[in-house]
CSV table of C-alpha atoms in Angstrom, one decimal:
chain,number,residue,atom,x,y,z
A,1,MET,CA,65.8,101.8,99.7
A,2,GLU,CA,65.7,104.5,102.4
A,3,SER,CA,69.3,105.4,101.7
A,4,LEU,CA,68.6,105.8,98.0
A,5,TRP,CA,65.7,108.0,98.9
A,6,LYS,CA,68.0,110.2,101.0
A,7,LEU,CA,70.3,110.6,98.0
A,8,THR,CA,67.6,112.4,96.1
A,9,PHE,CA,68.5,115.4,98.1
A,10,LEU,CA,71.5,115.8,95.8
A,11,PHE,CA,69.1,116.9,93.1
A,12,ALA,CA,67.7,119.7,95.3
A,13,PRO,CA,68.6,123.2,94.3
A,14,ALA,CA,71.1,123.9,97.1
A,15,PRO,CA,73.5,120.9,96.6
A,16,MET,CA,73.2,121.2,92.8
A,17,VAL,CA,74.2,124.9,92.9
A,18,LEU,CA,76.9,124.1,95.4
A,19,ILE,CA,78.4,121.5,93.2
A,20,LEU,CA,78.2,123.6,90.0
A,21,THR,CA,79.7,126.6,91.8
A,22,ALA,CA,82.6,124.7,93.3
A,23,VAL,CA,83.5,123.1,89.9
A,24,ALA,CA,83.2,126.4,88.2
A,25,VAL,CA,85.4,128.1,90.8
A,26,THR,CA,88.2,125.5,90.6
A,27,PHE,CA,88.3,125.7,86.9
A,28,ALA,CA,88.2,129.5,86.9
A,29,ALA,CA,91.0,129.6,89.4
A,30,ALA,CA,93.2,127.4,87.2
A,31,GLN,CA,92.4,129.6,84.1
A,32,ARG,CA,93.2,132.7,86.1
A,33,ALA,CA,96.5,131.2,87.3
A,34,LEU,CA,97.5,130.4,83.7
A,35,TYR,CA,96.5,133.9,82.6
A,36,TYR,CA,98.4,135.5,85.5
A,37,ARG,CA,101.5,133.5,84.6
A,38,LYS,CA,101.4,134.5,81.0
A,39,GLU,CA,100.8,138.1,82.0
A,40,MET,CA,103.9,138.1,84.2
A,41,GLU,CA,106.0,136.5,81.4
A,42,ARG,CA,104.7,139.0,78.8
A,43,ASN,CA,105.4,142.0,81.0
A,44,ARG,CA,108.5,140.6,82.7
A,45,ASP,CA,107.0,142.1,85.9
A,46,PHE,CA,107.7,140.1,89.0
A,47,SER,CA,107.0,142.8,91.5
A,48,GLU,CA,103.9,140.7,92.5
A,49,ALA,CA,106.0,137.6,93.1
A,50,SER,CA,104.1,134.3,93.2
A,51,ILE,CA,105.2,131.5,95.5
A,52,THR,CA,106.3,128.2,94.0
A,53,LEU,CA,106.1,125.6,96.8
A,54,ASP,CA,109.0,123.3,97.5
A,55,ARG,CA,109.0,120.1,99.6
A,56,SER,CA,109.5,121.8,102.9
A,57,GLN,CA,106.8,124.4,102.3
A,58,ALA,CA,104.4,121.7,101.2
A,59,LEU,CA,105.0,119.8,104.4
A,60,MET,CA,104.6,123.0,106.5
A,61,ILE,CA,101.2,123.9,105.1
A,62,PRO,CA,99.2,121.1,107.0
A,63,ILE,CA,101.3,121.7,110.1
A,64,MET,CA,100.7,125.4,110.1
A,65,SER,CA,97.0,124.8,109.2
A,66,SER,CA,96.7,122.5,112.2
A,67,CYS,CA,98.2,125.1,114.5
A,68,SER,CA,95.9,127.8,113.2
A,69,LEU,CA,92.9,125.5,113.7
A,70,ILE,CA,93.8,124.8,117.3
A,71,LEU,CA,94.3,128.5,118.0
A,72,LEU,CA,91.0,129.4,116.4
A,73,PHE,CA,89.3,126.6,118.4
A,74,TYR,CA,90.4,128.1,121.7
A,75,LEU,CA,90.7,131.8,120.9
A,76,PHE,CA,88.2,132.4,118.2
A,77,SER,CA,86.1,134.9,120.2
A,78,SER,CA,89.2,136.9,121.2
A,79,VAL,CA,90.6,137.2,117.6
A,80,SER,CA,87.3,137.2,115.6
A,81,GLN,CA,87.2,141.0,115.0
A,82,PHE,CA,90.9,140.9,113.9
A,83,LEU,CA,90.1,138.0,111.5
A,84,THR,CA,87.1,140.0,110.1
A,85,ALA,CA,89.3,143.0,109.4
A,86,PHE,CA,92.0,140.9,107.9
A,87,THR,CA,89.7,139.0,105.6
A,88,ALA,CA,88.0,142.2,104.6
A,89,ILE,CA,91.3,143.7,103.4
A,90,ALA,CA,92.3,140.4,101.7
A,91,SER,CA,88.9,140.3,100.0
A,92,MET,CA,89.3,143.8,98.6
A,93,PHE,CA,92.7,142.9,97.0
A,94,SER,CA,91.3,139.6,95.8
A,95,LEU,CA,88.3,141.1,94.2
A,96,TYR,CA,90.4,143.6,92.4
A,97,PHE,CA,92.8,140.8,91.2
A,98,CYS,CA,89.9,138.8,89.8
A,99,PHE,CA,88.0,141.5,88.0
A,100,SER,CA,90.9,143.7,86.7
A,101,PRO,CA,91.6,141.5,83.6
A,102,TYR,CA,88.0,141.7,82.5
A,103,VAL,CA,88.0,145.5,82.9
A,104,SER,CA,91.1,145.7,80.7
A,105,VAL,CA,89.5,143.5,78.0
A,106,ILE,CA,86.3,145.6,78.0
A,107,ASN,CA,88.3,148.8,77.7
A,108,THR,CA,90.3,147.4,74.8
A,109,LYS,CA,87.3,146.0,72.9
A,110,LEU,CA,85.3,149.2,73.3
A,111,GLY,CA,88.2,151.4,72.6
A,112,ILE,CA,87.7,153.3,75.9
A,113,VAL,CA,90.5,155.8,76.7
A,114,ASP,CA,91.7,155.2,80.2
A,115,PRO,CA,93.8,158.1,81.4
A,116,TYR,CA,96.3,157.8,84.2
A,117,LEU,CA,95.3,159.5,87.4
A,118,SER,CA,98.4,159.0,89.4
A,119,ARG,CA,101.3,156.8,90.3
A,120,CYS,CA,101.4,155.0,93.6
A,121,CYS,CA,104.2,152.6,94.7
A,122,SER,CA,105.9,152.8,91.3
A,123,LYS,CA,102.7,151.6,89.6
A,124,SER,CA,100.4,153.5,87.2
A,125,PHE,CA,96.8,154.1,88.4
A,126,THR,CA,94.2,154.7,85.8
A,127,ARG,CA,90.6,156.0,86.0
A,128,THR,CA,89.1,152.6,85.4
A,129,GLN,CA,91.3,151.1,88.1
A,130,GLY,CA,90.1,153.8,90.5
A,131,VAL,CA,86.5,152.9,89.7
A,132,LEU,CA,87.2,149.2,90.2
A,133,VAL,CA,88.8,149.9,93.5
A,134,GLY,CA,85.7,151.8,94.6
A,135,VAL,CA,83.5,148.9,93.5
A,136,CYS,CA,85.6,146.4,95.5
A,137,VAL,CA,85.6,148.6,98.6
A,138,GLY,CA,81.8,149.1,98.3
A,139,THR,CA,81.3,145.3,98.0
A,140,VAL,CA,83.3,144.6,101.1
A,141,ILE,CA,81.5,147.3,103.1
A,142,SER,CA,78.1,145.9,102.0
A,143,TRP,CA,79.2,142.5,103.3
A,144,LEU,CA,80.3,144.0,106.6
A,145,VAL,CA,77.0,145.8,107.0
A,146,THR,CA,74.6,143.0,105.8
A,147,GLY,CA,76.6,139.8,106.2
A,148,HIS,CA,74.6,138.4,103.3
A,149,TRP,CA,75.6,134.9,102.1
A,150,VAL,CA,75.8,136.0,98.4
A,151,LEU,CA,78.4,138.6,99.2
A,152,ASN,CA,80.2,136.1,101.5
A,153,ASN,CA,80.4,133.7,98.6
A,154,LEU,CA,81.7,136.4,96.2
A,155,LEU,CA,84.5,137.4,98.6
A,156,GLY,CA,85.4,133.7,99.3
A,157,ILE,CA,85.5,132.8,95.7
A,158,SER,CA,87.8,135.8,94.9
A,159,ILE,CA,90.1,134.8,97.8
A,160,CYS,CA,90.3,131.2,96.4
A,161,ILE,CA,91.1,132.4,92.9
A,162,ALA,CA,93.8,134.8,94.1
A,163,PHE,CA,95.4,132.1,96.2
A,164,VAL,CA,95.5,129.6,93.4
A,165,SER,CA,97.0,132.2,91.1
A,166,HIS,CA,99.8,133.3,93.5
A,167,VAL,CA,100.7,129.9,95.2
A,168,ARG,CA,101.9,127.4,92.6
A,169,LEU,CA,103.0,123.8,92.5
A,170,PRO,CA,106.1,123.1,90.5
A,171,ASN,CA,105.3,119.4,89.6
A,172,ILE,CA,103.2,116.4,90.5
A,173,LYS,CA,105.7,115.2,93.0
A,174,ILE,CA,105.2,118.2,95.2
A,175,CYS,CA,101.5,118.2,94.4
A,176,ALA,CA,101.1,114.6,95.5
A,177,LEU,CA,103.1,115.3,98.7
A,178,LEU,CA,100.9,118.3,99.6
A,179,LEU,CA,97.6,116.6,98.7
A,180,VAL,CA,98.5,113.4,100.7
A,181,CYS,CA,99.4,115.5,103.8
A,182,LEU,CA,96.2,117.5,103.5
A,183,PHE,CA,94.3,114.3,102.9
A,184,VAL,CA,95.5,113.0,106.3
A,185,TYR,CA,95.0,116.5,107.9
A,186,ASP,CA,91.4,116.7,106.8
A,187,ILE,CA,90.6,113.1,108.0
A,188,PHE,CA,92.2,113.7,111.4
A,189,TRP,CA,90.5,117.0,112.2
A,190,VAL,CA,87.1,115.8,111.1
A,191,PHE,CA,87.0,112.2,112.3
A,192,PHE,CA,89.5,112.0,115.3
A,193,SER,CA,89.9,115.5,116.8
A,194,GLU,CA,86.9,115.0,119.2
A,195,ARG,CA,88.9,112.2,120.9
A,196,PHE,CA,91.7,114.6,121.8
A,197,PHE,CA,89.9,118.0,122.2
A,198,GLY,CA,86.4,117.0,123.3
A,199,ALA,CA,84.7,118.4,120.2
A,200,ASN,CA,85.0,118.2,116.4
A,201,VAL,CA,87.6,121.0,116.0
A,202,MET,CA,87.1,121.4,112.2
A,203,VAL,CA,83.3,121.6,112.4
A,204,SER,CA,83.4,123.9,115.4
A,205,VAL,CA,85.7,126.4,113.8
A,206,ALA,CA,83.9,126.2,110.4
A,207,THR,CA,80.5,126.9,111.9
A,208,ARG,CA,81.4,129.8,114.2
A,209,GLN,CA,80.4,133.3,113.4
A,210,ALA,CA,82.8,136.2,113.9
A,211,SER,CA,82.0,139.5,115.7
A,212,ASN,CA,81.4,142.4,113.3
A,213,PRO,CA,83.8,145.3,114.1
A,214,VAL,CA,81.6,147.7,112.2
A,215,HIS,CA,78.7,146.9,114.5
A,216,THR,CA,81.1,147.3,117.5
A,217,VAL,CA,82.2,150.7,116.4
A,218,ALA,CA,78.7,151.9,115.4
A,219,ASN,CA,77.4,150.7,118.8
A,220,SER,CA,80.2,152.5,120.7
A,221,LEU,CA,79.5,155.8,118.8
A,222,SER,CA,75.7,155.3,119.0
A,223,LEU,CA,75.4,155.8,115.3
A,224,PRO,CA,71.9,155.8,113.7
A,225,GLY,CA,70.9,152.7,111.7
A,226,LEU,CA,72.6,150.4,114.2
A,227,GLN,CA,69.8,147.8,113.8
A,228,LEU,CA,70.7,147.5,110.1
A,229,ILE,CA,74.2,146.3,110.8
A,230,THR,CA,74.6,142.6,111.5
A,231,LYS,CA,76.3,141.7,114.8
A,232,LYS,CA,77.8,138.4,113.5
A,233,LEU,CA,79.4,137.5,110.2
A,234,GLU,CA,80.2,134.3,108.4
A,235,LEU,CA,83.8,134.8,107.4
A,236,PRO,CA,84.5,134.2,103.6
A,237,VAL,CA,86.6,131.1,104.3
A,238,LYS,CA,83.8,129.0,102.8
A,239,ILE,CA,80.9,129.2,100.4
A,240,VAL,CA,77.5,128.7,101.8
A,241,PHE,CA,74.0,128.1,100.3
A,242,PRO,CA,70.7,128.1,102.2
A,243,ARG,CA,69.3,124.5,102.3
A,244,ASN,CA,66.0,126.0,101.2
A,245,LEU,CA,67.6,127.9,98.4
A,246,MET,CA,64.4,128.9,96.7
A,247,SER,CA,63.1,130.8,99.7
A,248,GLY,CA,66.5,132.3,100.2
A,249,ALA,CA,68.1,133.5,103.5
A,250,GLY,CA,69.8,136.6,104.7
A,251,SER,CA,72.3,137.2,107.4
A,252,GLY,CA,72.0,136.1,111.0
A,253,ASN,CA,70.7,132.6,110.2
A,254,ASP,CA,71.8,129.5,112.1
A,255,SER,CA,74.7,127.6,110.4
A,256,ALA,CA,72.5,124.5,110.3
A,257,ASP,CA,70.3,126.3,107.8
A,258,PHE,CA,73.2,126.3,105.3
A,259,MET,CA,75.2,123.9,103.2
A,260,MET,CA,78.9,124.8,103.2
A,261,LEU,CA,82.1,124.0,101.5
A,262,GLY,CA,85.5,125.2,102.8
A,263,LEU,CA,87.7,127.3,100.5
A,264,GLY,CA,90.5,124.7,101.0
A,265,ASP,CA,88.2,122.1,99.3
A,266,MET,CA,88.3,124.3,96.2
A,267,ALA,CA,91.7,125.9,96.4
A,268,ILE,CA,93.8,122.8,97.0
A,269,PRO,CA,92.3,120.8,94.0
A,270,GLY,CA,92.4,124.1,92.1
A,271,MET,CA,96.2,124.2,92.5
A,272,LEU,CA,96.4,120.8,90.9
A,273,LEU,CA,94.1,122.0,88.0
A,274,ALA,CA,96.4,125.0,87.6
A,275,LEU,CA,99.4,122.8,87.5
A,276,VAL,CA,98.1,120.5,84.7
A,277,LEU,CA,96.6,123.4,82.8
A,278,CYS,CA,100.0,125.1,82.8
A,279,PHE,CA,101.6,121.8,81.8
A,280,ASP,CA,99.2,121.4,78.9
A,281,HIS,CA,99.8,125.0,77.8
A,282,GLN,CA,103.6,124.6,77.9
A,283,ARG,CA,103.5,121.4,76.0
A,284,THR,CA,101.3,122.9,73.3
A,285,ARG,CA,103.6,125.9,73.0
A,286,ASP,CA,106.7,123.7,72.8
A,287,SER,CA,105.0,121.8,70.0
A,288,GLY,CA,104.5,125.0,68.0
A,289,THR,CA,100.8,124.1,67.4
A,290,PRO,CA,98.4,127.0,67.8
A,291,MET,CA,96.3,126.6,70.9
A,292,GLU,CA,93.0,127.0,69.0
A,293,LEU,CA,94.0,124.1,66.8
A,294,SER,CA,94.9,121.7,69.6
A,295,SER,CA,92.7,122.8,72.4
A,296,THR,CA,91.3,119.3,73.0
A,297,LYS,CA,94.7,117.7,73.0
A,298,GLY,CA,96.4,120.5,74.9
A,299,GLN,CA,93.9,120.6,77.7
A,300,LYS,CA,93.3,116.9,78.1
A,301,TYR,CA,94.6,116.7,81.7
A,302,ILE,CA,92.5,119.6,82.9
A,303,TRP,CA,89.3,117.9,81.8
A,304,TYR,CA,90.2,114.6,83.6
A,305,ALA,CA,90.9,116.7,86.7
A,306,VAL,CA,87.7,118.7,86.5
A,307,CYS,CA,85.6,115.6,86.0
A,308,GLY,CA,87.4,113.9,88.8
A,309,TYR,CA,86.7,116.9,91.1
A,310,ALA,CA,83.0,116.9,90.2
A,311,ILE,CA,82.8,113.1,91.0
A,312,GLY,CA,84.7,113.5,94.2
A,313,LEU,CA,82.5,116.4,95.4
A,314,VAL,CA,79.3,114.5,94.6
A,315,THR,CA,80.7,111.5,96.5
A,316,ALA,CA,81.6,113.6,99.5
A,317,LEU,CA,78.1,115.1,99.6
A,318,ALA,CA,76.5,111.7,99.2
A,319,ALA,CA,78.6,110.3,102.1
A,320,GLY,CA,77.5,113.2,104.3
A,321,ILE,CA,73.9,112.7,103.5
A,322,LEU,CA,74.0,108.9,104.2
A,323,SER,CA,76.1,109.2,107.4
A,324,GLN,CA,74.3,112.3,108.6
A,325,SER,CA,77.7,113.7,109.7
A,326,PRO,CA,80.3,116.1,108.4
A,327,GLN,CA,82.8,114.6,105.9
A,328,PRO,CA,86.4,115.5,105.1
A,329,ALA,CA,85.9,116.5,101.5
A,330,LEU,CA,89.6,116.0,100.7
A,331,LEU,CA,89.1,112.3,101.6
A,332,TYR,CA,87.2,112.0,98.3
A,333,LEU,CA,88.7,114.9,96.3
A,334,VAL,CA,92.3,113.9,96.5
A,335,PRO,CA,91.9,110.4,94.9
A,336,SER,CA,89.4,111.6,92.4
A,337,THR,CA,91.6,114.4,91.1
A,338,LEU,CA,95.2,113.3,91.6
A,339,GLY,CA,94.4,109.7,90.6
A,340,PRO,CA,93.1,110.2,87.1
A,341,VAL,CA,95.9,112.6,86.2
A,342,MET,CA,98.7,110.3,87.3
A,343,ILE,CA,97.1,107.2,85.7
A,344,ILE,CA,96.4,108.9,82.4
A,345,SER,CA,99.9,110.4,82.3
A,346,TRP,CA,101.4,107.0,83.1
A,347,PHE,CA,99.6,105.4,80.2
A,348,ARG,CA,100.7,108.2,77.9
A,349,LYS,CA,104.3,108.0,79.1
A,350,GLU,CA,104.2,111.6,80.4
A,351,LEU,CA,104.3,110.8,84.1
A,352,VAL,CA,108.0,111.4,84.5
A,353,GLU,CA,107.8,114.8,82.9
A,354,LEU,CA,104.8,115.7,85.1
A,355,TRP,CA,106.5,114.2,88.2
A,356,GLU,CA,109.7,116.1,87.9
A,357,GLY,CA,108.4,119.3,86.2
A,358,ASN,CA,110.7,121.3,84.0
A,359,GLU,CA,113.1,124.2,84.4
A,360,GLU,CA,110.5,126.8,83.4
A,361,THR,CA,108.0,125.6,86.0
A,362,LEU,CA,110.6,125.5,88.7
A,363,ASN,CA,112.0,128.9,88.0
A,364,ASP,CA,109.5,131.1,86.2
A,365,LYS,CA,111.3,134.3,86.9
A,366,SER,CA,114.7,133.3,85.5
A,367,HIS,CA,113.0,131.7,82.4
A,368,ALA,CA,111.1,134.9,81.7
A,369,THR,CA,114.2,137.0,82.0
A,370,GLU,CA,116.1,134.8,79.5
A,371,VAL,CA,113.3,134.8,76.9
C-alpha cells in the first residue's frame, strides 16, 4: 500500500511535464529527421552530409561513450569550461537547425520578401536568417548568464533533435545492435560502476555542474554586474524540471531539487522513431497513395514506437520512485520501443524488409542523385 502511495508522485506536475516533454521531443525529432531527409532529396544538397551508421560505428558508440564517461568522471573540473564553450556553440547551430524550417514556412505563407544579405561559405544568407542567427546567439548568451533551467532544456532539446536528424540508422538490424549495446552500457554504468570506480559514474557525471567561462572572464576583468552571472551551469546534456515545479526554480539550485532525463534517453529512441517513420513514408510513397489519404496506415509503426516509449519512460520513473535510486532508463525504453516494432512487423510480414532496409535507406545520396 505504501508503494502504491509513492507512485502517486507520477501524477505530480514535474514528472507529468517531464514525460510529456520527452515524448514530444522524441516524436518531433523523428519528424524533423524525415523533413530534413526530404529537404536534402528535393534540393539534392548533401553539403550538410548526415551520417548513416554501419555495424562498426554502432558498436563504437557505447565504447566511445564509456571512454568519455570515464574521462569526465576523473577530469570534469579540468575540462568543464571547454565543455561549456563547446556545448554553447553546438547549441547555437542546433537552435538554428530546429527553427529555420518554421521561419521559411512563415515567410512563404505571409508572402514576406526575404532579400539576400551576403554569401558565406558558398551559401546564401538572407535577412531572416540573419535575424534567426541573432536570436539563437542571444538565447545561448542568456543561458550562459542566467543558467536558467528553461533555457537549458531548450538548448538540450535542440541538440537532441539535430542529432537525430543528422545521425541515421539504415535498418532495424543496426538499430537493434546499437540499442542492445547501449542497453548493456546504461545498466553497467548505473548499477555496477560503483564496484569498480568507488562511485556511481553515470550519476556523478550527470549531476555535476560546469564552471561558467563567462563568469571567469567577467571576474578576471572586474566587469560590473558580476553578481548577476551564474558561476556554475547545468550543461544541456539533459532536460531538468524542478521537483516543486509550481514554485519554479532558477539557477544555482542543488541537483537534488530537480528531476532529470539524459538526452541519450530521448535521442537513442528518437533514432528508432525516425527510422520507422522514414520506412512508413517510403512505403507510402512506393504505393503511390497520397500521404493524407493513408496517414493512419503509413505511420502505424511510429505510433507503436511512441506509445512504447511513453510506457517505458513511465515504468523507468516508477522504478526510480519505488527503489529510491537512479535507474538506467534504456533498461526500460529499449524493450518498450524496439519490441513492439519488431513484433508488429513480424506479424505483418514486414520484418525482413525492416531488418535489411533498402537501397535508398542505405545510400540516400546516390539515390537522390539518380532520381
